[in-house]
């Protein structure tokens, strides 16, 4: 069944991309502005003759207008299973219990509601830089919090953006939210591994990640993969936190040992890795300190498990290929 609301959002995005007002667009199609308004609000669909004209005007197929244009088929470098989202990865056995809790507790819906009601001003500035760069954006490791993706969509509702995570459940839950509200028209969904990105070389304009330290596996390999799939001149944006030695020493020796065993990466900012990968311009901005209170990250889970809060120094990094 064709979703009229989503078709309307796509038409709005295409019209704006080409710089047409509703009146200009109506003139191009020899229809009334009221007809355009009905399409864009989901009250009606263009008839087949008009769809054909729109498809030629915007150089896309009629199916892409009605069902969306899945860019993943064009940039993937390996086969994948498509079932609502692109499955380059299946849910890992050790993650099944956590994934079930994520669904049962409506974690992602609650996270989204919180961000709508209280947008993060610092992340808004980062999102502006991402949107200004433009093009196809890949949000890595979105997680329950969404990383930088919610701020990017608040900044540009029709941004062309791939929401990804190692967990298919996370990605599916984000899709469920956006299928029922907000309706961003140019969103794609993929379960993938940051250390083995399933895309062609030089295929993405921006890669953003709101917590690089949560990457599972070889993080240095992940940075090399990020560099590989970015286009020349592409932008890599990361925000993350690290624990200073001063804050580290405030904890008991027992907890210090646990941290070194389980989250040793929290003391690494991966600046050198971005240099080695080949990024030609790297800007670091310290954003201040914050705690793990109310967070859903791996670090926060470890702290909560021991009845503690961690204070992290947060930074943003902008790298140009």
Short mmCIF file of C-alpha atoms in Angstrom, two decimals:
data_model
loop_
_atom_site.label_atom_id
_atom_site.label_comp_id
_atom_site.label_asym_id
_atom_site.label_seq_id
_atom_site.Cartn_x
_atom_site.Cartn_y
_atom_site.Cartn_z
CA UNK A 1 0.00 0.00 0.00
CA UNK A 2 1.38 3.42 -0.98
CA UNK A 3 1.92 5.77 1.97
CA UNK A 4 0.55 9.14 0.82
CA UNK A 5 2.24 11.01 3.67
CA UNK A 6 5.67 9.71 2.68
CA UNK A 7 5.05 10.44 -1.00
CA UNK A 8 4.12 13.99 -0.03
CA UNK A 9 7.33 14.37 1.98
CA UNK A 10 9.37 13.14 -1.00
CA UNK A 11 7.69 15.61 -3.32
CA UNK A 12 8.40 18.46 -0.89
CA UNK A 13 12.05 17.42 -0.64
CA UNK A 14 12.44 17.17 -4.43
CA UNK A 15 10.70 20.48 -5.03
CA UNK A 16 12.92 22.28 -2.52
CA UNK A 17 16.06 20.56 -3.81
CA UNK A 18 15.35 22.09 -7.24
CA UNK A 19 14.44 25.47 -5.75
CA UNK A 20 10.76 25.57 -6.74
CA UNK A 21 8.04 27.25 -4.71
CA UNK A 22 4.67 25.49 -4.65
CA UNK A 23 3.42 28.01 -7.19
CA UNK A 24 6.44 27.51 -9.50
CA UNK A 25 6.05 23.74 -9.25
CA UNK A 26 2.33 23.96 -10.03
CA UNK A 27 3.09 26.05 -13.15
CA UNK A 28 5.63 23.47 -14.34
CA UNK A 29 2.97 20.75 -14.07
CA UNK A 30 0.06 22.88 -15.32
CA UNK A 31 -1.91 22.25 -12.12
CA UNK A 32 -3.12 24.50 -9.31
CA UNK A 33 -1.04 25.23 -6.18
CA UNK A 34 -3.94 23.69 -4.25
CA UNK A 35 -3.33 20.36 -6.04
CA UNK A 36 0.35 20.49 -5.10
CA UNK A 37 -0.60 21.25 -1.50
CA UNK A 38 -2.89 18.19 -1.39
CA UNK A 39 -0.06 15.93 -2.63
CA UNK A 40 2.43 17.37 -0.16
CA UNK A 41 0.11 17.00 2.83
CA UNK A 42 -0.78 13.41 1.87
CA UNK A 43 -4.42 14.14 1.06
CA UNK A 44 -4.06 12.92 -2.53
CA UNK A 45 -1.64 11.38 -5.01
CA UNK A 46 -0.73 12.83 -8.43
CA UNK A 47 -2.30 10.89 -11.28
CA UNK A 48 -0.10 8.76 -13.53
CA UNK A 49 0.40 11.44 -16.21
CA UNK A 50 1.54 13.96 -13.61
CA UNK A 51 3.81 11.39 -11.95
CA UNK A 52 5.47 10.84 -15.32
CA UNK A 53 6.10 14.57 -15.73
CA UNK A 54 7.47 14.81 -12.15
CA UNK A 55 9.77 11.85 -12.77
CA UNK A 56 11.21 13.50 -15.90
CA UNK A 57 11.50 16.88 -14.18
CA UNK A 58 13.45 15.47 -11.24
CA UNK A 59 15.24 12.71 -13.19
CA UNK A 60 14.01 9.86 -11.00
CA UNK A 61 11.65 6.94 -11.60
CA UNK A 62 7.97 6.91 -10.70
CA UNK A 63 8.67 4.05 -8.28
CA UNK A 64 11.23 6.20 -6.50
CA UNK A 65 8.61 8.92 -6.04
CA UNK A 66 6.05 6.45 -4.69
CA UNK A 67 8.29 4.07 -2.74
CA UNK A 68 11.51 5.96 -2.13
CA UNK A 69 14.96 5.74 -3.65
CA UNK A 70 17.11 3.21 -1.81
CA UNK A 71 20.63 4.47 -2.29
CA UNK A 72 22.02 1.39 -0.50
CA UNK A 73 21.65 -0.73 -3.63
CA UNK A 74 23.85 1.72 -5.50
CA UNK A 75 26.74 2.00 -3.04
CA UNK A 76 26.86 -1.46 -1.40
CA UNK A 77 29.95 -3.54 -2.21
CA UNK A 78 28.39 -6.84 -1.14
CA UNK A 79 24.98 -8.59 -1.12
CA UNK A 80 22.59 -7.92 1.74
CA UNK A 81 19.17 -9.00 2.94
CA UNK A 82 16.50 -6.33 2.67
CA UNK A 83 13.56 -6.61 5.05
CA UNK A 84 12.55 -3.11 6.06
CA UNK A 85 16.20 -2.44 6.81
CA UNK A 86 19.38 -3.60 5.05
CA UNK A 87 20.85 -6.55 6.93
CA UNK A 88 24.59 -6.57 6.35
CA UNK A 89 24.75 -8.00 9.90
CA UNK A 90 22.35 -10.18 11.90
CA UNK A 91 21.72 -9.76 15.63
CA UNK A 92 24.59 -11.35 17.53
CA UNK A 93 23.76 -14.04 20.08
CA UNK A 94 25.33 -12.20 23.00
CA UNK A 95 23.13 -9.20 22.22
CA UNK A 96 19.74 -10.92 22.11
CA UNK A 97 18.74 -10.28 25.73
CA UNK A 98 19.73 -6.61 25.52
CA UNK A 99 17.86 -6.24 22.22
CA UNK A 100 14.70 -7.69 23.77
CA UNK A 101 14.89 -5.20 26.66
CA UNK A 102 15.37 -2.40 24.15
CA UNK A 103 12.05 -3.30 22.52
CA UNK A 104 10.14 -4.11 25.72
CA UNK A 105 11.15 -0.83 27.37
CA UNK A 106 10.53 1.29 24.23
CA UNK A 107 13.99 2.74 24.81
CA UNK A 108 14.39 4.35 21.41
CA UNK A 109 10.92 5.92 21.38
CA UNK A 110 11.57 7.39 24.82
CA UNK A 111 15.01 8.59 23.71
CA UNK A 112 13.50 10.28 20.65
CA UNK A 113 10.75 11.94 22.69
CA UNK A 114 13.37 13.33 25.06
CA UNK A 115 15.41 14.80 22.22
CA UNK A 116 12.35 16.37 20.59
CA UNK A 117 11.39 18.05 23.83
CA UNK A 118 14.91 19.12 24.79
CA UNK A 119 17.24 19.51 21.78
CA UNK A 120 20.95 19.57 22.63
CA UNK A 121 22.36 23.02 21.78
CA UNK A 122 25.98 21.86 21.43
CA UNK A 123 25.00 19.06 19.07
CA UNK A 124 22.91 21.55 17.09
CA UNK A 125 26.09 23.43 16.15
CA UNK A 126 27.76 20.17 15.06
CA UNK A 127 24.68 19.27 13.01
CA UNK A 128 24.88 22.62 11.22
CA UNK A 129 28.39 21.83 10.02
CA UNK A 130 27.26 18.41 8.80
CA UNK A 131 24.26 19.83 6.95
CA UNK A 132 26.33 22.64 5.42
CA UNK A 133 28.73 20.06 3.99
CA UNK A 134 25.73 18.32 2.39
CA UNK A 135 25.37 15.10 0.43
CA UNK A 136 24.83 11.54 1.64
CA UNK A 137 25.42 11.14 5.39
CA UNK A 138 26.15 7.89 7.22
CA UNK A 139 25.45 7.89 10.98
CA UNK A 140 27.55 5.09 12.45
CA UNK A 141 26.60 3.29 15.67
CA UNK A 142 23.41 5.29 16.18
CA UNK A 143 22.52 3.26 19.27
CA UNK A 144 19.45 3.99 21.40
CA UNK A 145 20.44 7.66 21.62
CA UNK A 146 20.72 8.14 17.87
CA UNK A 147 24.18 9.71 17.99
CA UNK A 148 24.29 12.90 15.92
CA UNK A 149 21.40 11.81 13.70
CA UNK A 150 18.50 13.44 15.64
CA UNK A 151 20.28 16.81 15.67
CA UNK A 152 20.99 16.55 11.93
CA UNK A 153 17.31 15.82 11.21
CA UNK A 154 16.17 18.69 13.43
CA UNK A 155 18.49 20.92 11.41
CA UNK A 156 17.43 19.51 8.00
CA UNK A 157 14.38 17.30 7.97
CA UNK A 158 15.02 16.07 4.43
CA UNK A 159 18.73 15.30 4.89
CA UNK A 160 19.85 12.23 2.94
CA UNK A 161 20.97 10.01 5.79
CA UNK A 162 21.72 6.34 6.53
CA UNK A 163 20.98 5.30 10.11
CA UNK A 164 23.23 2.37 11.05
CA UNK A 165 24.19 0.24 14.00
CA UNK A 166 25.77 -3.16 14.60
CA UNK A 167 22.44 -4.20 16.15
CA UNK A 168 19.59 -4.72 13.65
CA UNK A 169 17.16 -4.23 16.55
CA UNK A 170 18.42 -0.70 17.12
CA UNK A 171 18.03 0.15 13.44
CA UNK A 172 14.57 -1.44 13.21
CA UNK A 173 13.39 0.44 16.30
CA UNK A 174 14.52 3.75 14.78
CA UNK A 175 12.64 2.86 11.61
CA UNK A 176 9.53 2.10 13.66
CA UNK A 177 9.69 5.56 15.26
CA UNK A 178 10.11 7.39 11.95
CA UNK A 179 7.45 5.31 10.21
CA UNK A 180 4.97 6.63 12.77
CA UNK A 181 6.06 10.23 13.23
CA UNK A 182 8.37 12.95 11.91
CA UNK A 183 8.54 11.10 8.55
CA UNK A 184 11.98 12.14 7.26
CA UNK A 185 11.76 11.48 3.49
CA UNK A 186 15.37 10.56 2.71
CA UNK A 187 16.26 8.08 5.44
CA UNK A 188 17.78 4.63 4.88
CA UNK A 189 18.46 1.94 7.47
CA UNK A 190 21.35 -0.54 7.70
CA UNK A 191 22.73 -3.00 10.23
CA UNK A 192 26.49 -3.01 9.68
CA UNK A 193 29.90 -3.36 11.28
CA UNK A 194 31.97 -0.16 11.61
CA UNK A 195 35.14 -2.22 11.12
CA UNK A 196 33.97 -3.67 7.79
CA UNK A 197 31.83 -1.05 6.09
CA UNK A 198 29.77 -2.59 3.25
CA UNK A 199 30.18 0.31 0.83
CA UNK A 200 32.22 1.11 -2.26
CA UNK A 201 35.32 3.29 -2.00
CA UNK A 202 34.63 7.04 -2.21
CA UNK A 203 30.84 6.63 -1.94
CA UNK A 204 29.81 8.85 1.01
CA UNK A 205 29.93 12.60 1.58
CA UNK A 206 29.76 12.66 5.39
CA UNK A 207 30.26 10.08 8.12
CA UNK A 208 29.17 11.04 11.63
CA UNK A 209 29.34 9.15 14.87
CA UNK A 210 28.18 10.27 18.28
CA UNK A 211 30.38 7.97 20.36
CA UNK A 212 33.21 6.36 18.44
CA UNK A 213 34.44 4.55 21.54
CA UNK A 214 31.39 2.28 21.45
CA UNK A 215 32.63 0.72 18.20
CA UNK A 216 33.10 -3.03 18.70
CA UNK A 217 36.31 -4.55 17.38
CA UNK A 218 39.45 -2.91 16.03
CA UNK A 219 38.80 0.82 16.28
CA UNK A 220 41.89 1.70 14.25
CA UNK A 221 40.55 -0.48 11.43
CA UNK A 222 37.20 1.31 11.72
CA UNK A 223 38.88 4.68 11.14
CA UNK A 224 40.65 3.30 8.06
CA UNK A 225 37.29 2.04 6.79
CA UNK A 226 35.73 5.47 7.37
CA UNK A 227 38.52 7.05 5.34
CA UNK A 228 38.14 4.49 2.55
CA UNK A 229 34.41 5.00 1.92
CA UNK A 230 34.46 8.81 2.15
CA UNK A 231 34.72 10.76 -1.08
CA UNK A 232 37.77 13.04 -1.54
CA UNK A 233 36.89 16.20 0.37
CA UNK A 234 34.42 14.19 2.47
CA UNK A 235 33.82 15.04 6.13
CA UNK A 236 34.21 12.73 9.12
CA UNK A 237 32.66 14.07 12.33
CA UNK A 238 33.03 12.33 15.68
CA UNK A 239 31.99 13.29 19.17
CA UNK A 240 33.22 11.30 22.10
CA UNK A 241 34.36 11.50 25.66
CA UNK A 242 37.43 10.43 27.55
CA UNK A 243 38.31 10.23 31.23
CA UNK A 244 41.14 12.40 32.47
CA UNK A 245 43.69 10.90 34.83
CA UNK A 246 42.47 13.33 37.50
CA UNK A 247 38.92 11.92 37.34
CA UNK A 248 40.20 8.35 36.99
CA UNK A 249 42.08 8.57 40.28
CA UNK A 250 38.89 9.47 42.17
CA UNK A 251 37.66 5.86 41.91
CA UNK A 252 38.62 2.88 44.02
CA UNK A 253 41.50 0.68 42.86
CA UNK A 254 38.98 -2.10 42.26
CA UNK A 255 36.90 0.00 39.87
CA UNK A 256 40.01 1.40 38.19
CA UNK A 257 41.02 -2.18 37.42
CA UNK A 258 37.55 -2.97 36.03
CA UNK A 259 37.73 0.08 33.78
CA UNK A 260 41.16 -0.87 32.46
CA UNK A 261 39.89 -4.37 31.68
CA UNK A 262 36.55 -3.46 30.11
CA UNK A 263 36.77 0.07 28.70
CA UNK A 264 40.48 0.84 28.33
CA UNK A 265 39.62 2.73 25.12
CA UNK A 266 38.01 5.46 27.25
CA UNK A 267 41.50 6.89 27.79
CA UNK A 268 42.22 7.08 24.02
CA UNK A 269 41.03 9.93 21.77
CA UNK A 270 42.13 8.29 18.47
CA UNK A 271 43.61 11.51 17.11
CA UNK A 272 46.77 9.75 15.93
CA UNK A 273 44.69 7.09 14.17
CA UNK A 274 42.94 9.75 12.06
CA UNK A 275 46.33 11.17 11.06
CA UNK A 276 47.68 7.73 10.11
CA UNK A 277 44.50 6.98 8.12
CA UNK A 278 45.34 9.94 5.87
CA UNK A 279 42.93 12.74 6.81
CA UNK A 280 44.52 15.97 5.63
CA UNK A 281 42.75 18.42 7.94
CA UNK A 282 41.74 17.65 11.52
CA UNK A 283 40.08 20.11 13.91
CA UNK A 284 39.44 19.22 17.56
CA UNK A 285 37.08 21.18 19.79
CA UNK A 286 36.72 20.47 23.53
CA UNK A 287 33.05 20.81 24.46
CA UNK A 288 33.37 20.55 28.25
CA UNK A 289 32.53 17.89 30.82
CA UNK A 290 29.46 15.73 31.27
CA UNK A 291 28.39 12.72 33.32
CA UNK A 292 26.98 9.32 32.41
CA UNK A 293 23.77 10.04 34.35
CA UNK A 294 20.78 9.12 32.19
CA UNK A 295 23.02 7.82 29.38
CA UNK A 296 22.49 4.44 27.66
CA UNK A 297 26.06 3.87 26.43
CA UNK A 298 28.39 0.96 27.22
CA UNK A 299 30.33 3.23 29.57
CA UNK A 300 27.20 4.37 31.37
CA UNK A 301 25.95 0.78 31.74
CA UNK A 302 29.23 -0.21 33.41
CA UNK A 303 29.07 2.78 35.75
CA UNK A 304 25.40 2.14 36.63
CA UNK A 305 26.17 -1.52 37.31
CA UNK A 306 28.54 -0.37 40.07
CA UNK A 307 26.31 2.44 41.33
CA UNK A 308 28.59 5.16 39.97
CA UNK A 309 28.60 8.09 37.61
CA UNK A 310 31.58 8.86 35.40
CA UNK A 311 32.66 12.36 34.44
CA UNK A 312 33.92 12.56 30.88
CA UNK A 313 35.60 15.35 28.95
CA UNK A 314 33.74 15.63 25.64
CA UNK A 315 35.22 16.69 22.31
CA UNK A 316 34.14 16.98 18.69
CA UNK A 317 36.47 16.24 15.79
CA UNK A 318 36.14 17.33 12.19
CA UNK A 319 38.31 15.54 9.62
CA UNK A 320 38.53 16.21 5.87
CA UNK A 321 39.69 13.50 3.47
#
